């Protein structure tokens, strides 16, 4: 087929009839649309941003703000932002974008593959794809998204340079919940965490419930977390690989009002459980070394709700 635009070329090269196609989505941003026997997912090439994951017959698992930007120079608010090569503010240059440049870069499609346990979409980014002022070292990163009965999202980071590479990172996942006042997070009992609200290290006692702005970096934990959601009669399981830190965030009332791309009342129905390499879990890899940061998201029925 003779194509006159990028979308046509992508469909020509990578579409899978009845399973994967490309379209110009929100803000005209190129979007990979996956719909298979398990679930439906949309992924932007902008930031390799997984926008949605909805297993058939279920409510959306990922949350998306109704006020999100969809612009080339801004991050999307919701889904799974890819935060790399720094988590939070840049370590030394505050003029650089928060949470790194990966989430606002234009990634390339490397592969789309239909597999027995789901649809695999692989996107790729190198230093050649980002503005020169943001380049600090050579790299090749890939995001592999496997859309199946669970959602597997792996960020592979390869040091293609000649020096050691230091980075921090997050798969900064926003989850769709019934009501922040009624959910609880299991899996972090006894964990030390940095409470960024007062910058004091504390220890988690039991489950996490929410009654105020919550922004915590849990340390030295490979644990699987569960969001127990009685309102939606479900439990969301968040397992991980290559991560020894987990961030739990809800902006609550005042911070929600300070974010222009976040509705004032939207904090009620979202919760971030982030698979990270943050704080003392920041990483260093030598030339040719690869690090993989992976989050695995699945649903479970609540025992009380099993009929
Ligand atoms: O992961 C928690 C956090 O670092 C919060 O402090 C809050 O800033 C959130 O990320 C969102 O950051 P963003 O740059 O996407 O507005």
JSON list of C-alpha atoms in Angstrom, two decimals, residues 30-241:
[
{"chain": "A", "resi": 30, "resn": "UNK", "atom": "CA", "xyz": [-0.44, 8.39, 17.51]},
{"chain": "A", "resi": 31, "resn": "UNK", "atom": "CA", "xyz": [-2.14, 5.59, 19.45]},
{"chain": "A", "resi": 32, "resn": "UNK", "atom": "CA", "xyz": [-1.75, 1.81, 19.38]},
{"chain": "A", "resi": 33, "resn": "UNK", "atom": "CA", "xyz": [-5.15, 0.19, 19.90]},
{"chain": "A", "resi": 34, "resn": "UNK", "atom": "CA", "xyz": [-5.15, -3.42, 21.15]},
{"chain": "A", "resi": 35, "resn": "UNK", "atom": "CA", "xyz": [-8.29, -5.53, 21.54]},
{"chain": "A", "resi": 36, "resn": "UNK", "atom": "CA", "xyz": [-7.85, -9.29, 22.04]},
{"chain": "A", "resi": 37, "resn": "UNK", "atom": "CA", "xyz": [-9.62, -12.18, 23.76]},
{"chain": "A", "resi": 38, "resn": "UNK", "atom": "CA", "xyz": [-8.48, -10.91, 27.16]},
{"chain": "A", "resi": 39, "resn": "UNK", "atom": "CA", "xyz": [-8.73, -7.12, 27.25]},
{"chain": "A", "resi": 40, "resn": "UNK", "atom": "CA", "xyz": [-8.47, -3.79, 25.46]},
{"chain": "A", "resi": 41, "resn": "UNK", "atom": "CA", "xyz": [-5.59, -1.34, 25.81]},
{"chain": "A", "resi": 42, "resn": "UNK", "atom": "CA", "xyz": [-4.52, 1.94, 24.22]},
{"chain": "A", "resi": 43, "resn": "UNK", "atom": "CA", "xyz": [-0.87, 3.04, 24.21]},
{"chain": "A", "resi": 44, "resn": "UNK", "atom": "CA", "xyz": [0.46, 6.42, 23.01]},
{"chain": "A", "resi": 45, "resn": "UNK", "atom": "CA", "xyz": [3.79, 6.56, 21.18]},
{"chain": "A", "resi": 46, "resn": "UNK", "atom": "CA", "xyz": [4.14, 9.84, 23.08]},
{"chain": "A", "resi": 47, "resn": "UNK", "atom": "CA", "xyz": [5.94, 8.73, 26.23]},
{"chain": "A", "resi": 48, "resn": "UNK", "atom": "CA", "xyz": [5.20, 5.03, 25.47]},
{"chain": "A", "resi": 49, "resn": "UNK", "atom": "CA", "xyz": [2.23, 5.83, 27.62]},
{"chain": "A", "resi": 50, "resn": "UNK", "atom": "CA", "xyz": [-0.13, 2.97, 28.48]},
{"chain": "A", "resi": 51, "resn": "UNK", "atom": "CA", "xyz": [-3.42, 4.87, 28.69]},
{"chain": "A", "resi": 52, "resn": "UNK", "atom": "CA", "xyz": [-5.83, 2.06, 29.54]},
{"chain": "A", "resi": 53, "resn": "UNK", "atom": "CA", "xyz": [-6.16, -1.58, 30.43]},
{"chain": "A", "resi": 54, "resn": "UNK", "atom": "CA", "xyz": [-9.70, -3.01, 30.58]},
{"chain": "A", "resi": 55, "resn": "UNK", "atom": "CA", "xyz": [-10.17, -6.78, 30.85]},
{"chain": "A", "resi": 56, "resn": "UNK", "atom": "CA", "xyz": [-13.43, -7.74, 29.12]},
{"chain": "A", "resi": 57, "resn": "UNK", "atom": "CA", "xyz": [-16.40, -7.55, 31.51]},
{"chain": "A", "resi": 58, "resn": "UNK", "atom": "CA", "xyz": [-14.44, -5.50, 34.05]},
{"chain": "A", "resi": 59, "resn": "UNK", "atom": "CA", "xyz": [-14.29, -1.78, 34.90]},
{"chain": "A", "resi": 60, "resn": "UNK", "atom": "CA", "xyz": [-11.16, -0.01, 33.62]},
{"chain": "A", "resi": 61, "resn": "UNK", "atom": "CA", "xyz": [-8.17, -0.91, 35.79]},
{"chain": "A", "resi": 62, "resn": "UNK", "atom": "CA", "xyz": [-6.18, 2.23, 34.97]},
{"chain": "A", "resi": 63, "resn": "UNK", "atom": "CA", "xyz": [-7.34, 5.78, 35.74]},
{"chain": "A", "resi": 64, "resn": "UNK", "atom": "CA", "xyz": [-7.13, 8.77, 33.40]},
{"chain": "A", "resi": 65, "resn": "UNK", "atom": "CA", "xyz": [-7.81, 12.38, 34.29]},
{"chain": "A", "resi": 66, "resn": "UNK", "atom": "CA", "xyz": [-10.57, 14.13, 32.35]},
{"chain": "A", "resi": 67, "resn": "UNK", "atom": "CA", "xyz": [-8.29, 17.20, 32.40]},
{"chain": "A", "resi": 68, "resn": "UNK", "atom": "CA", "xyz": [-5.12, 15.55, 31.07]},
{"chain": "A", "resi": 69, "resn": "UNK", "atom": "CA", "xyz": [-2.95, 17.31, 28.53]},
{"chain": "A", "resi": 70, "resn": "UNK", "atom": "CA", "xyz": [-2.39, 15.55, 25.22]},
{"chain": "A", "resi": 71, "resn": "UNK", "atom": "CA", "xyz": [0.45, 17.71, 23.90]},
{"chain": "A", "resi": 72, "resn": "UNK", "atom": "CA", "xyz": [3.92, 16.76, 22.62]},
{"chain": "A", "resi": 73, "resn": "UNK", "atom": "CA", "xyz": [5.75, 18.72, 25.35]},
{"chain": "A", "resi": 74, "resn": "UNK", "atom": "CA", "xyz": [3.60, 17.62, 28.31]},
{"chain": "A", "resi": 75, "resn": "UNK", "atom": "CA", "xyz": [3.08, 14.36, 30.24]},
{"chain": "A", "resi": 76, "resn": "UNK", "atom": "CA", "xyz": [-0.29, 12.63, 30.21]},
{"chain": "A", "resi": 77, "resn": "UNK", "atom": "CA", "xyz": [-2.10, 12.53, 33.58]},
{"chain": "A", "resi": 78, "resn": "UNK", "atom": "CA", "xyz": [-3.09, 8.94, 34.28]},
{"chain": "A", "resi": 79, "resn": "UNK", "atom": "CA", "xyz": [-2.37, 5.47, 32.90]},
{"chain": "A", "resi": 80, "resn": "UNK", "atom": "CA", "xyz": [1.29, 4.44, 33.36]},
{"chain": "A", "resi": 81, "resn": "UNK", "atom": "CA", "xyz": [3.78, 7.33, 32.95]},
{"chain": "A", "resi": 82, "resn": "UNK", "atom": "CA", "xyz": [7.33, 6.05, 32.27]},
{"chain": "A", "resi": 83, "resn": "UNK", "atom": "CA", "xyz": [9.56, 8.08, 34.58]},
{"chain": "A", "resi": 84, "resn": "UNK", "atom": "CA", "xyz": [13.24, 7.84, 33.51]},
{"chain": "A", "resi": 85, "resn": "UNK", "atom": "CA", "xyz": [16.18, 8.58, 33.85]},
{"chain": "A", "resi": 86, "resn": "UNK", "atom": "CA", "xyz": [15.21, 10.39, 37.04]},
{"chain": "A", "resi": 87, "resn": "UNK", "atom": "CA", "xyz": [12.27, 10.02, 39.42]},
{"chain": "A", "resi": 88, "resn": "UNK", "atom": "CA", "xyz": [10.94, 13.34, 40.78]},
{"chain": "A", "resi": 89, "resn": "UNK", "atom": "CA", "xyz": [12.97, 16.49, 40.10]},
{"chain": "A", "resi": 90, "resn": "UNK", "atom": "CA", "xyz": [16.28, 16.32, 38.20]},
{"chain": "A", "resi": 91, "resn": "UNK", "atom": "CA", "xyz": [19.08, 15.74, 40.77]},
{"chain": "A", "resi": 92, "resn": "UNK", "atom": "CA", "xyz": [20.94, 18.95, 39.85]},
{"chain": "A", "resi": 93, "resn": "UNK", "atom": "CA", "xyz": [19.07, 20.91, 37.16]},
{"chain": "A", "resi": 94, "resn": "UNK", "atom": "CA", "xyz": [15.54, 21.92, 38.13]},
{"chain": "A", "resi": 95, "resn": "UNK", "atom": "CA", "xyz": [14.98, 23.41, 34.67]},
{"chain": "A", "resi": 96, "resn": "UNK", "atom": "CA", "xyz": [14.75, 19.83, 33.33]},
{"chain": "A", "resi": 97, "resn": "UNK", "atom": "CA", "xyz": [11.34, 18.11, 33.13]},
{"chain": "A", "resi": 98, "resn": "UNK", "atom": "CA", "xyz": [10.01, 16.47, 36.30]},
{"chain": "A", "resi": 99, "resn": "UNK", "atom": "CA", "xyz": [10.19, 12.64, 36.32]},
{"chain": "A", "resi": 100, "resn": "UNK", "atom": "CA", "xyz": [12.66, 12.59, 33.41]},
{"chain": "A", "resi": 101, "resn": "UNK", "atom": "CA", "xyz": [12.21, 12.96, 29.65]},
{"chain": "A", "resi": 102, "resn": "UNK", "atom": "CA", "xyz": [11.02, 9.45, 28.68]},
{"chain": "A", "resi": 103, "resn": "UNK", "atom": "CA", "xyz": [7.35, 10.26, 29.36]},
{"chain": "A", "resi": 104, "resn": "UNK", "atom": "CA", "xyz": [7.37, 13.26, 26.98]},
{"chain": "A", "resi": 105, "resn": "UNK", "atom": "CA", "xyz": [9.52, 11.75, 24.21]},
{"chain": "A", "resi": 106, "resn": "UNK", "atom": "CA", "xyz": [8.29, 10.26, 20.94]},
{"chain": "A", "resi": 107, "resn": "UNK", "atom": "CA", "xyz": [9.01, 6.55, 21.02]},
{"chain": "A", "resi": 108, "resn": "UNK", "atom": "CA", "xyz": [9.32, 4.29, 17.98]},
{"chain": "A", "resi": 109, "resn": "UNK", "atom": "CA", "xyz": [7.42, 1.05, 17.34]},
{"chain": "A", "resi": 110, "resn": "UNK", "atom": "CA", "xyz": [9.88, -1.87, 17.49]},
{"chain": "A", "resi": 111, "resn": "UNK", "atom": "CA", "xyz": [7.50, -4.83, 17.31]},
{"chain": "A", "resi": 112, "resn": "UNK", "atom": "CA", "xyz": [3.85, -5.89, 17.53]},
{"chain": "A", "resi": 113, "resn": "UNK", "atom": "CA", "xyz": [3.25, -9.61, 18.03]},
{"chain": "A", "resi": 114, "resn": "UNK", "atom": "CA", "xyz": [0.16, -11.76, 18.65]},
{"chain": "A", "resi": 115, "resn": "UNK", "atom": "CA", "xyz": [1.02, -14.46, 21.22]},
{"chain": "A", "resi": 116, "resn": "UNK", "atom": "CA", "xyz": [-1.04, -17.23, 22.89]},
{"chain": "A", "resi": 117, "resn": "UNK", "atom": "CA", "xyz": [-1.07, -15.40, 26.24]},
{"chain": "A", "resi": 118, "resn": "UNK", "atom": "CA", "xyz": [-1.70, -11.95, 24.83]},
{"chain": "A", "resi": 119, "resn": "UNK", "atom": "CA", "xyz": [-0.62, -9.18, 22.46]},
{"chain": "A", "resi": 120, "resn": "UNK", "atom": "CA", "xyz": [2.96, -7.91, 22.82]},
{"chain": "A", "resi": 121, "resn": "UNK", "atom": "CA", "xyz": [3.71, -4.29, 21.83]},
{"chain": "A", "resi": 122, "resn": "UNK", "atom": "CA", "xyz": [7.36, -3.17, 22.07]},
{"chain": "A", "resi": 123, "resn": "UNK", "atom": "CA", "xyz": [8.33, 0.50, 21.83]},
{"chain": "A", "resi": 124, "resn": "UNK", "atom": "CA", "xyz": [11.89, 1.84, 21.80]},
{"chain": "A", "resi": 125, "resn": "UNK", "atom": "CA", "xyz": [13.79, 5.07, 22.54]},
{"chain": "A", "resi": 126, "resn": "UNK", "atom": "CA", "xyz": [17.47, 6.05, 22.25]},
{"chain": "A", "resi": 127, "resn": "UNK", "atom": "CA", "xyz": [19.37, 9.27, 22.94]},
{"chain": "A", "resi": 128, "resn": "UNK", "atom": "CA", "xyz": [19.01, 10.12, 19.24]},
{"chain": "A", "resi": 129, "resn": "UNK", "atom": "CA", "xyz": [15.25, 10.54, 19.78]},
{"chain": "A", "resi": 130, "resn": "UNK", "atom": "CA", "xyz": [15.51, 13.28, 22.40]},
{"chain": "A", "resi": 131, "resn": "UNK", "atom": "CA", "xyz": [16.54, 16.95, 22.26]},
{"chain": "A", "resi": 132, "resn": "UNK", "atom": "CA", "xyz": [20.31, 17.52, 22.60]},
{"chain": "A", "resi": 133, "resn": "UNK", "atom": "CA", "xyz": [19.87, 19.62, 25.76]},
{"chain": "A", "resi": 134, "resn": "UNK", "atom": "CA", "xyz": [18.41, 16.60, 27.56]},
{"chain": "A", "resi": 135, "resn": "UNK", "atom": "CA", "xyz": [21.02, 14.08, 26.40]},
{"chain": "A", "resi": 136, "resn": "UNK", "atom": "CA", "xyz": [23.32, 13.06, 29.28]},
{"chain": "A", "resi": 137, "resn": "UNK", "atom": "CA", "xyz": [24.54, 9.67, 28.07]},
{"chain": "A", "resi": 138, "resn": "UNK", "atom": "CA", "xyz": [23.94, 7.08, 25.30]},
{"chain": "A", "resi": 139, "resn": "UNK", "atom": "CA", "xyz": [21.10, 4.65, 26.07]},
{"chain": "A", "resi": 140, "resn": "UNK", "atom": "CA", "xyz": [18.55, 2.29, 24.57]},
{"chain": "A", "resi": 141, "resn": "UNK", "atom": "CA", "xyz": [15.31, 1.76, 26.45]},
{"chain": "A", "resi": 142, "resn": "UNK", "atom": "CA", "xyz": [12.38, -0.41, 25.49]},
{"chain": "A", "resi": 143, "resn": "UNK", "atom": "CA", "xyz": [8.89, -0.73, 26.87]},
{"chain": "A", "resi": 144, "resn": "UNK", "atom": "CA", "xyz": [7.32, -4.14, 26.41]},
{"chain": "A", "resi": 145, "resn": "UNK", "atom": "CA", "xyz": [3.57, -4.22, 27.03]},
{"chain": "A", "resi": 146, "resn": "UNK", "atom": "CA", "xyz": [1.92, -7.65, 27.12]},
{"chain": "A", "resi": 147, "resn": "UNK", "atom": "CA", "xyz": [-1.87, -7.31, 27.11]},
{"chain": "A", "resi": 148, "resn": "UNK", "atom": "CA", "xyz": [-3.37, -10.55, 28.47]},
{"chain": "A", "resi": 149, "resn": "UNK", "atom": "CA", "xyz": [-5.35, -11.81, 31.46]},
{"chain": "A", "resi": 150, "resn": "UNK", "atom": "CA", "xyz": [-2.81, -9.65, 33.32]},
{"chain": "A", "resi": 151, "resn": "UNK", "atom": "CA", "xyz": [-0.98, -6.55, 32.11]},
{"chain": "A", "resi": 152, "resn": "UNK", "atom": "CA", "xyz": [2.82, -6.99, 32.03]},
{"chain": "A", "resi": 153, "resn": "UNK", "atom": "CA", "xyz": [4.78, -3.77, 31.51]},
{"chain": "A", "resi": 154, "resn": "UNK", "atom": "CA", "xyz": [8.60, -4.01, 31.36]},
{"chain": "A", "resi": 155, "resn": "UNK", "atom": "CA", "xyz": [11.00, -1.10, 31.01]},
{"chain": "A", "resi": 156, "resn": "UNK", "atom": "CA", "xyz": [14.36, -2.42, 29.76]},
{"chain": "A", "resi": 157, "resn": "UNK", "atom": "CA", "xyz": [17.30, -0.04, 30.16]},
{"chain": "A", "resi": 158, "resn": "UNK", "atom": "CA", "xyz": [20.58, -0.77, 28.31]},
{"chain": "A", "resi": 159, "resn": "UNK", "atom": "CA", "xyz": [23.77, 1.22, 28.84]},
{"chain": "A", "resi": 160, "resn": "UNK", "atom": "CA", "xyz": [25.04, 1.65, 25.25]},
{"chain": "A", "resi": 161, "resn": "UNK", "atom": "CA", "xyz": [27.78, 4.05, 26.31]},
{"chain": "A", "resi": 162, "resn": "UNK", "atom": "CA", "xyz": [31.34, 3.65, 27.56]},
{"chain": "A", "resi": 163, "resn": "UNK", "atom": "CA", "xyz": [30.76, 4.98, 31.10]},
{"chain": "A", "resi": 164, "resn": "UNK", "atom": "CA", "xyz": [28.68, 3.84, 34.08]},
{"chain": "A", "resi": 165, "resn": "UNK", "atom": "CA", "xyz": [25.05, 5.04, 33.91]},
{"chain": "A", "resi": 166, "resn": "UNK", "atom": "CA", "xyz": [23.17, 6.19, 37.03]},
{"chain": "A", "resi": 167, "resn": "UNK", "atom": "CA", "xyz": [19.38, 6.54, 36.99]},
{"chain": "A", "resi": 168, "resn": "UNK", "atom": "CA", "xyz": [16.20, 6.38, 39.03]},
{"chain": "A", "resi": 169, "resn": "UNK", "atom": "CA", "xyz": [12.88, 5.34, 37.51]},
{"chain": "A", "resi": 170, "resn": "UNK", "atom": "CA", "xyz": [9.21, 4.59, 37.98]},
{"chain": "A", "resi": 171, "resn": "UNK", "atom": "CA", "xyz": [6.31, 2.92, 36.25]},
{"chain": "A", "resi": 172, "resn": "UNK", "atom": "CA", "xyz": [4.03, 5.51, 37.82]},
{"chain": "A", "resi": 173, "resn": "UNK", "atom": "CA", "xyz": [0.72, 3.66, 37.57]},
{"chain": "A", "resi": 174, "resn": "UNK", "atom": "CA", "xyz": [-2.62, 5.40, 38.25]},
{"chain": "A", "resi": 175, "resn": "UNK", "atom": "CA", "xyz": [-5.32, 2.92, 39.31]},
{"chain": "A", "resi": 176, "resn": "UNK", "atom": "CA", "xyz": [-9.09, 3.36, 38.90]},
{"chain": "A", "resi": 177, "resn": "UNK", "atom": "CA", "xyz": [-10.85, 2.84, 42.26]},
{"chain": "A", "resi": 178, "resn": "UNK", "atom": "CA", "xyz": [-14.39, 3.25, 43.57]},
{"chain": "A", "resi": 179, "resn": "UNK", "atom": "CA", "xyz": [-13.57, 5.68, 46.43]},
{"chain": "A", "resi": 180, "resn": "UNK", "atom": "CA", "xyz": [-10.24, 6.62, 48.06]},
{"chain": "A", "resi": 181, "resn": "UNK", "atom": "CA", "xyz": [-11.99, 6.69, 51.46]},
{"chain": "A", "resi": 182, "resn": "UNK", "atom": "CA", "xyz": [-12.97, 3.01, 51.22]},
{"chain": "A", "resi": 183, "resn": "UNK", "atom": "CA", "xyz": [-9.95, 1.27, 49.66]},
{"chain": "A", "resi": 184, "resn": "UNK", "atom": "CA", "xyz": [-6.95, -0.18, 51.49]},
{"chain": "A", "resi": 185, "resn": "UNK", "atom": "CA", "xyz": [-3.46, -1.17, 50.34]},
{"chain": "A", "resi": 186, "resn": "UNK", "atom": "CA", "xyz": [-2.00, -4.46, 51.58]},
{"chain": "A", "resi": 187, "resn": "UNK", "atom": "CA", "xyz": [1.56, -5.75, 51.29]},
{"chain": "A", "resi": 188, "resn": "UNK", "atom": "CA", "xyz": [3.67, -3.05, 52.91]},
{"chain": "A", "resi": 189, "resn": "UNK", "atom": "CA", "xyz": [3.12, -3.84, 56.60]},
{"chain": "A", "resi": 190, "resn": "UNK", "atom": "CA", "xyz": [6.36, -3.35, 58.54]},
{"chain": "A", "resi": 191, "resn": "UNK", "atom": "CA", "xyz": [8.07, -1.49, 55.66]},
{"chain": "A", "resi": 192, "resn": "UNK", "atom": "CA", "xyz": [10.18, 1.58, 56.31]},
{"chain": "A", "resi": 193, "resn": "UNK", "atom": "CA", "xyz": [9.08, 4.55, 54.20]},
{"chain": "A", "resi": 194, "resn": "UNK", "atom": "CA", "xyz": [9.99, 8.16, 53.54]},
{"chain": "A", "resi": 195, "resn": "UNK", "atom": "CA", "xyz": [6.92, 10.29, 54.15]},
{"chain": "A", "resi": 196, "resn": "UNK", "atom": "CA", "xyz": [7.51, 13.14, 51.67]},
{"chain": "A", "resi": 197, "resn": "UNK", "atom": "CA", "xyz": [4.87, 15.22, 53.42]},
{"chain": "A", "resi": 198, "resn": "UNK", "atom": "CA", "xyz": [7.22, 15.83, 56.38]},
{"chain": "A", "resi": 199, "resn": "UNK", "atom": "CA", "xyz": [10.42, 14.17, 55.10]},
{"chain": "A", "resi": 200, "resn": "UNK", "atom": "CA", "xyz": [10.49, 11.81, 58.08]},
{"chain": "A", "resi": 201, "resn": "UNK", "atom": "CA", "xyz": [11.28, 8.10, 57.85]},
{"chain": "A", "resi": 202, "resn": "UNK", "atom": "CA", "xyz": [8.50, 5.97, 59.39]},
{"chain": "A", "resi": 203, "resn": "UNK", "atom": "CA", "xyz": [7.38, 2.31, 59.51]},
{"chain": "A", "resi": 204, "resn": "UNK", "atom": "CA", "xyz": [4.11, 1.11, 58.03]},
{"chain": "A", "resi": 205, "resn": "UNK", "atom": "CA", "xyz": [1.76, -0.48, 60.53]},
{"chain": "A", "resi": 206, "resn": "UNK", "atom": "CA", "xyz": [-0.72, -2.81, 58.86]},
{"chain": "A", "resi": 207, "resn": "UNK", "atom": "CA", "xyz": [-2.73, -1.80, 55.80]},
{"chain": "A", "resi": 208, "resn": "UNK", "atom": "CA", "xyz": [-2.66, 1.69, 54.25]},
{"chain": "A", "resi": 209, "resn": "UNK", "atom": "CA", "xyz": [-5.93, 3.64, 54.46]},
{"chain": "A", "resi": 210, "resn": "UNK", "atom": "CA", "xyz": [-6.39, 7.18, 53.13]},
{"chain": "A", "resi": 211, "resn": "UNK", "atom": "CA", "xyz": [-7.67, 10.31, 54.86]},
{"chain": "A", "resi": 212, "resn": "UNK", "atom": "CA", "xyz": [-5.26, 13.02, 53.65]},
{"chain": "A", "resi": 213, "resn": "UNK", "atom": "CA", "xyz": [-2.63, 13.73, 50.96]},
{"chain": "A", "resi": 214, "resn": "UNK", "atom": "CA", "xyz": [-0.41, 10.66, 50.87]},
{"chain": "A", "resi": 215, "resn": "UNK", "atom": "CA", "xyz": [3.00, 10.59, 49.18]},
{"chain": "A", "resi": 216, "resn": "UNK", "atom": "CA", "xyz": [5.27, 7.85, 50.49]},
{"chain": "A", "resi": 217, "resn": "UNK", "atom": "CA", "xyz": [8.36, 6.05, 49.17]},
{"chain": "A", "resi": 218, "resn": "UNK", "atom": "CA", "xyz": [8.50, 2.54, 50.68]},
{"chain": "A", "resi": 219, "resn": "UNK", "atom": "CA", "xyz": [12.04, 1.21, 50.86]},
{"chain": "A", "resi": 220, "resn": "UNK", "atom": "CA", "xyz": [13.72, -2.20, 50.68]},
{"chain": "A", "resi": 221, "resn": "UNK", "atom": "CA", "xyz": [10.57, -3.95, 49.48]},
{"chain": "A", "resi": 222, "resn": "UNK", "atom": "CA", "xyz": [10.08, -6.30, 46.51]},
{"chain": "A", "resi": 223, "resn": "UNK", "atom": "CA", "xyz": [6.56, -7.00, 47.82]},
{"chain": "A", "resi": 224, "resn": "UNK", "atom": "CA", "xyz": [3.43, -7.46, 45.76]},
{"chain": "A", "resi": 225, "resn": "UNK", "atom": "CA", "xyz": [0.79, -4.89, 46.73]},
{"chain": "A", "resi": 226, "resn": "UNK", "atom": "CA", "xyz": [-2.98, -5.33, 46.67]},
{"chain": "A", "resi": 227, "resn": "UNK", "atom": "CA", "xyz": [-5.55, -2.55, 46.38]},
{"chain": "A", "resi": 228, "resn": "UNK", "atom": "CA", "xyz": [-8.61, -3.94, 48.17]},
{"chain": "A", "resi": 229, "resn": "UNK", "atom": "CA", "xyz": [-11.63, -2.16, 46.71]},
{"chain": "A", "resi": 230, "resn": "UNK", "atom": "CA", "xyz": [-14.97, -3.11, 48.30]},
{"chain": "A", "resi": 231, "resn": "UNK", "atom": "CA", "xyz": [-16.86, -0.55, 46.18]},
{"chain": "A", "resi": 232, "resn": "UNK", "atom": "CA", "xyz": [-15.82, -2.25, 42.94]},
{"chain": "A", "resi": 233, "resn": "UNK", "atom": "CA", "xyz": [-15.90, -5.73, 44.57]},
{"chain": "A", "resi": 234, "resn": "UNK", "atom": "CA", "xyz": [-12.36, -6.41, 43.40]},
{"chain": "A", "resi": 235, "resn": "UNK", "atom": "CA", "xyz": [-8.73, -6.53, 44.41]},
{"chain": "A", "resi": 236, "resn": "UNK", "atom": "CA", "xyz": [-6.02, -5.17, 42.11]},
{"chain": "A", "resi": 237, "resn": "UNK", "atom": "CA", "xyz": [-2.71, -7.07, 42.43]},
{"chain": "A", "resi": 238, "resn": "UNK", "atom": "CA", "xyz": [0.49, -5.19, 41.63]},
{"chain": "A", "resi": 239, "resn": "UNK", "atom": "CA", "xyz": [3.53, -7.48, 41.46]},
{"chain": "A", "resi": 240, "resn": "UNK", "atom": "CA", "xyz": [6.96, -6.33, 40.30]},
{"chain": "A", "resi": 241, "resn": "UNK", "atom": "CA", "xyz": [10.47, -7.32, 39.22]}
]
